[in-house]
Tab-separated table of C-alpha atoms in Angstrom:
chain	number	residue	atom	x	y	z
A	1039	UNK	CA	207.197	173.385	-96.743
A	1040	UNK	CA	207.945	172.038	-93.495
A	1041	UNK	CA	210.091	168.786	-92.583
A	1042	UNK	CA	209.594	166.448	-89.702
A	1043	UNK	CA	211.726	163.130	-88.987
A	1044	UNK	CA	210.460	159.795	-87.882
A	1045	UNK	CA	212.154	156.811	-86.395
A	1046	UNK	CA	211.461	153.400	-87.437
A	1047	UNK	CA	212.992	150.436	-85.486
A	1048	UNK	CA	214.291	148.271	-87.705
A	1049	UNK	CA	214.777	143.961	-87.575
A	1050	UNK	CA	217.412	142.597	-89.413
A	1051	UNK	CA	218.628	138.840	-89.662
A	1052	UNK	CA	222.322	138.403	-89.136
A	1053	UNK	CA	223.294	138.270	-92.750
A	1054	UNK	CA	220.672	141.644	-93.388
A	1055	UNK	CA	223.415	142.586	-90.776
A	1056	UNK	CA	226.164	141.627	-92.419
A	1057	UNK	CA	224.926	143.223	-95.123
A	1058	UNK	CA	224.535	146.271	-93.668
A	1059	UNK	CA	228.003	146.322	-92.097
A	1060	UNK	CA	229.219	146.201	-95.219
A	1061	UNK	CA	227.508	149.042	-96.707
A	1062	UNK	CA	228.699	150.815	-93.849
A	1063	UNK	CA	232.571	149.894	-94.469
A	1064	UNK	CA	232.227	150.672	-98.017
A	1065	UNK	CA	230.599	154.214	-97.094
A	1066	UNK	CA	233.270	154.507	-94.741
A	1067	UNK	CA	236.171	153.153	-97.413
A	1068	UNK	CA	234.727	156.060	-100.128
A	1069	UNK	CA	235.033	158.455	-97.029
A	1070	UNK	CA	238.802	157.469	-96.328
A	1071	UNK	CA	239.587	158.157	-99.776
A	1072	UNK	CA	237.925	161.155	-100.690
A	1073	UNK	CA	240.418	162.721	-98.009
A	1074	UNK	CA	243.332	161.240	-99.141
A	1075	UNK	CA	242.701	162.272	-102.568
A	1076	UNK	CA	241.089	165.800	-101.108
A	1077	UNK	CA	244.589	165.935	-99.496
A	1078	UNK	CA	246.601	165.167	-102.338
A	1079	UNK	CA	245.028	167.501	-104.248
A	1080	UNK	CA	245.264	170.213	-102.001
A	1081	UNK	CA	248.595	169.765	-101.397
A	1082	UNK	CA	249.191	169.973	-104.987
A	1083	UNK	CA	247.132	173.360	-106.070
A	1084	UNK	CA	245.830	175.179	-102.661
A	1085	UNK	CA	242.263	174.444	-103.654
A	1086	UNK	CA	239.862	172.187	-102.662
A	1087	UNK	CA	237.379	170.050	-104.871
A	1088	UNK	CA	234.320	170.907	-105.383
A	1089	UNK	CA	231.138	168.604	-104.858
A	1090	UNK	CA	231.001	167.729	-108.104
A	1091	UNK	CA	234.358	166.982	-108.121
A	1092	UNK	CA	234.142	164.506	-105.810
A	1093	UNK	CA	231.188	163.330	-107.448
A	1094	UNK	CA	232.946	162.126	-110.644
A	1095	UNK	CA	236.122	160.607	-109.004
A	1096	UNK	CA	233.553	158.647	-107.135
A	1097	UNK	CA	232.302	157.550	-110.438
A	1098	UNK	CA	235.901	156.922	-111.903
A	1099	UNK	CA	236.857	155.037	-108.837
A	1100	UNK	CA	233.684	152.476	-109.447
A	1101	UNK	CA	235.002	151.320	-112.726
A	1102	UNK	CA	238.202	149.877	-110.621
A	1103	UNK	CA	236.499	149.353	-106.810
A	1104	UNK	CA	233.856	147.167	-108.534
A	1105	UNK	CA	232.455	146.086	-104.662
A	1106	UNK	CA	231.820	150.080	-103.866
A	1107	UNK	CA	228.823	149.155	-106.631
A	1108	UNK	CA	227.384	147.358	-104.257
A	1109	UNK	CA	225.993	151.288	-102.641
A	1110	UNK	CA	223.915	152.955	-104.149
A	1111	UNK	CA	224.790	155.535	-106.359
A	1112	UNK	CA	222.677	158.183	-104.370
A	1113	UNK	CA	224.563	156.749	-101.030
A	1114	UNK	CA	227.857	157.089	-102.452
A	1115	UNK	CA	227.094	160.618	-103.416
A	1116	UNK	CA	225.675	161.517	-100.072
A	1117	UNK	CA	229.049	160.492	-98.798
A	1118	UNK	CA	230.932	162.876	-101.022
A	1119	UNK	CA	228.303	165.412	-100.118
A	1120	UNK	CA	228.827	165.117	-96.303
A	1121	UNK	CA	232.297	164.885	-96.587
A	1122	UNK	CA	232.234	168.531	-99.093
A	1123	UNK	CA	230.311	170.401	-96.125
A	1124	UNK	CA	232.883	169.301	-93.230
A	1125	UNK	CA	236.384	171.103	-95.263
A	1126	UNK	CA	233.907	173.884	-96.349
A	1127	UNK	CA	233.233	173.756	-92.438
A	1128	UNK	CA	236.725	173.664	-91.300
A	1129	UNK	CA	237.499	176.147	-93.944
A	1130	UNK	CA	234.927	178.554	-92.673
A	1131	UNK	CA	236.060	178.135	-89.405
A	1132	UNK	CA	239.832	178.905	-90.172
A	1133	UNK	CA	238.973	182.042	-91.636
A	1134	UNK	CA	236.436	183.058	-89.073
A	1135	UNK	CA	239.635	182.206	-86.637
A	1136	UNK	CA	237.660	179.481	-84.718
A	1137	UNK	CA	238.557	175.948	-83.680
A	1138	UNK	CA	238.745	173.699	-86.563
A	1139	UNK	CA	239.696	170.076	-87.613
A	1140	UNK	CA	240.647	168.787	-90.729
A	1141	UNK	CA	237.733	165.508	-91.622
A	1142	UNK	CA	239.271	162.111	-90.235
A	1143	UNK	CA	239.511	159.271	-92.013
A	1144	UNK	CA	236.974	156.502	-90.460
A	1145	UNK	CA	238.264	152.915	-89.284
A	1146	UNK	CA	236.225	150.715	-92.032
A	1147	UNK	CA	234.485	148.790	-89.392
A	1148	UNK	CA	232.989	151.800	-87.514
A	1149	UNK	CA	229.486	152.091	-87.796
A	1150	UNK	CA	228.310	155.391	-89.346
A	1151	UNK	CA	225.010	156.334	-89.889
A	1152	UNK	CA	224.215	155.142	-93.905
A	1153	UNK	CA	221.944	158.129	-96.056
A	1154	UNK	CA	219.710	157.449	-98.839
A	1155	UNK	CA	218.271	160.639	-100.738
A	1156	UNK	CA	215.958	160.100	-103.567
A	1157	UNK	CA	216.227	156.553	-104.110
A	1158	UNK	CA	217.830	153.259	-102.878
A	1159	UNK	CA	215.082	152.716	-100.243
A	1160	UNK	CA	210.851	151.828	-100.668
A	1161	UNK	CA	207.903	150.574	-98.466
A	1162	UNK	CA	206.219	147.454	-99.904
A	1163	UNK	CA	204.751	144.856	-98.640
A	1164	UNK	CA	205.170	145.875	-94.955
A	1165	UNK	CA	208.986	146.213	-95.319
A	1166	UNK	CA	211.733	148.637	-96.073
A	1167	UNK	CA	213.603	147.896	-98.765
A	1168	UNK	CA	217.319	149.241	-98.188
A	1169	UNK	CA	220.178	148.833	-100.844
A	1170	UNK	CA	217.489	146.205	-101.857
A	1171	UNK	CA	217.267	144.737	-98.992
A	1172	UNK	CA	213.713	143.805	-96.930
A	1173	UNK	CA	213.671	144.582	-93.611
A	1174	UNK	CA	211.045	143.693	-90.766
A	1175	UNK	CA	210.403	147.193	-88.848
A	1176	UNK	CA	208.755	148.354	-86.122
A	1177	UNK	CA	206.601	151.448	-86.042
A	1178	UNK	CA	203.692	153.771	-84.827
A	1179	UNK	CA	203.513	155.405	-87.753
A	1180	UNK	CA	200.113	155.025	-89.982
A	1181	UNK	CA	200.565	154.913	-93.490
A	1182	UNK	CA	203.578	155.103	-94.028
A	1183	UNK	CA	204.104	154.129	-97.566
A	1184	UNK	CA	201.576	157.704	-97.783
A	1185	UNK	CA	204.318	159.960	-96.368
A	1186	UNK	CA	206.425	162.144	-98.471
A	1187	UNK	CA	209.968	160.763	-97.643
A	1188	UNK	CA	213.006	162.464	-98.890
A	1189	UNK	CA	215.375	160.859	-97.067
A	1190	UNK	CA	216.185	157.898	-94.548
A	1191	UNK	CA	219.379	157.304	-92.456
A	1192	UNK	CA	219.818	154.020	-91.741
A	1193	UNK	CA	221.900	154.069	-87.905
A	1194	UNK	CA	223.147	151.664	-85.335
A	1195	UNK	CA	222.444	152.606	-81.562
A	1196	UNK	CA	222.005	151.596	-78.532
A	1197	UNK	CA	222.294	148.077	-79.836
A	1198	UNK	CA	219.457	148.760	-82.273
A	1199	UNK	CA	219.255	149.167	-86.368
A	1200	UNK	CA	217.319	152.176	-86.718
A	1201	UNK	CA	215.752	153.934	-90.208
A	1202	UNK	CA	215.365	158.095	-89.451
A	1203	UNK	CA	212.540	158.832	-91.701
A	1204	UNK	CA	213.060	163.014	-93.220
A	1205	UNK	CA	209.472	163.793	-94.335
A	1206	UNK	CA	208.437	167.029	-96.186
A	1207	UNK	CA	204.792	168.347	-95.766
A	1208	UNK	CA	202.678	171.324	-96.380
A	1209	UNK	CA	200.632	172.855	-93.642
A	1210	UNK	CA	199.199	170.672	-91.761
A	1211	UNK	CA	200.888	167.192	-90.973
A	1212	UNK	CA	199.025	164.266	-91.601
A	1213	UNK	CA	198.318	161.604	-88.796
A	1214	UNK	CA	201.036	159.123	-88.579
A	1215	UNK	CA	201.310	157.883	-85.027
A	1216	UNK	CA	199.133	155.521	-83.782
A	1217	UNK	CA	198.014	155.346	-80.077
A	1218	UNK	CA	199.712	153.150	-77.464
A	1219	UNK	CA	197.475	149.830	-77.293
């Protein structure tokens, strides 16, 4: 199995904007207190939580932060994922007696790159749906809706809205890009 990433550019209207910001402020809200209650905890016991710990107190903390519904369930996980790997990071690096951070809490409005595994994202009608969202996009790439995506990051840069594509394929990869016209 190999994996290959594509870029798609995409098009959003200011409110598909808007909307996107505030995806990003809620990923970055579930971020900011994931540490503080990583922190806590620590503090309290010397451990850390696990993935799946963070998994269900993202779950618990729906039922009161009803607008963190508003990601994806697979998002919000991704978040708790990320956020997992950078103290098991820091943690490695302690012991290994390298340089290491604790993970920073994010200012709400900063944009950070959104990640949709499994679900929360599909090709129809020559759009991306995102969060449930259609987006106009630009792209090379043939057939897409053919590709075998497991992922897409959804990114702000260089005053653009880009969508990484993470495709898995066998042995050979099929055709996607088309040639310059």
């Amino acid at each position: 199995m190999y994996i290959k990433t594509l870029s798609i550019r995409l098009f959003p209207t200011i409110e598909q904007q808007a909307q996107l910001r505030e995806l990003i402020s809620i990923r970055n809200e579930i971020w900011n207190n994931l540490i503080d209650i990583t922190e806590e905890h620590y503090s309290k016991t010397k451990k850390t939580l696990s993935n799946y710990d963070m998994h269900k107190i993202i779950t618990s903390i729906k039922k009161e932060k009803e607008h963190w519904n508003k990601l994806n369930a697979k998002a919000t996980q991704r978040v708790a994922t990320n956020l997992f790997g950078s103290y098991q990071l820091f943690f490695s690096n302690i012991k290994r007696k390298q340089a290491a951070s604790t993970p920073k809490k994010i200012d709400l409005k900063e944009i950070k790159s959104l990640i949709y595994n499994q679900s929360g994202w599909s090709f129809k009608q020559n759009k991306i749906f995102i969060n449930q969202i259609p987006f106009a996009f630009k792209s090379r790439i043939k057939n897409i809706e053919q590709l075998k995506i497991k992922e897409i990051t959804v990114k702000y840069r260089n005053n653009k809205w880009l969508c990484d594509l993470i495709t898995e394929y066998d042995e050979t990869y099929p055709e996607t890009i088309e040639p310059n016209r």
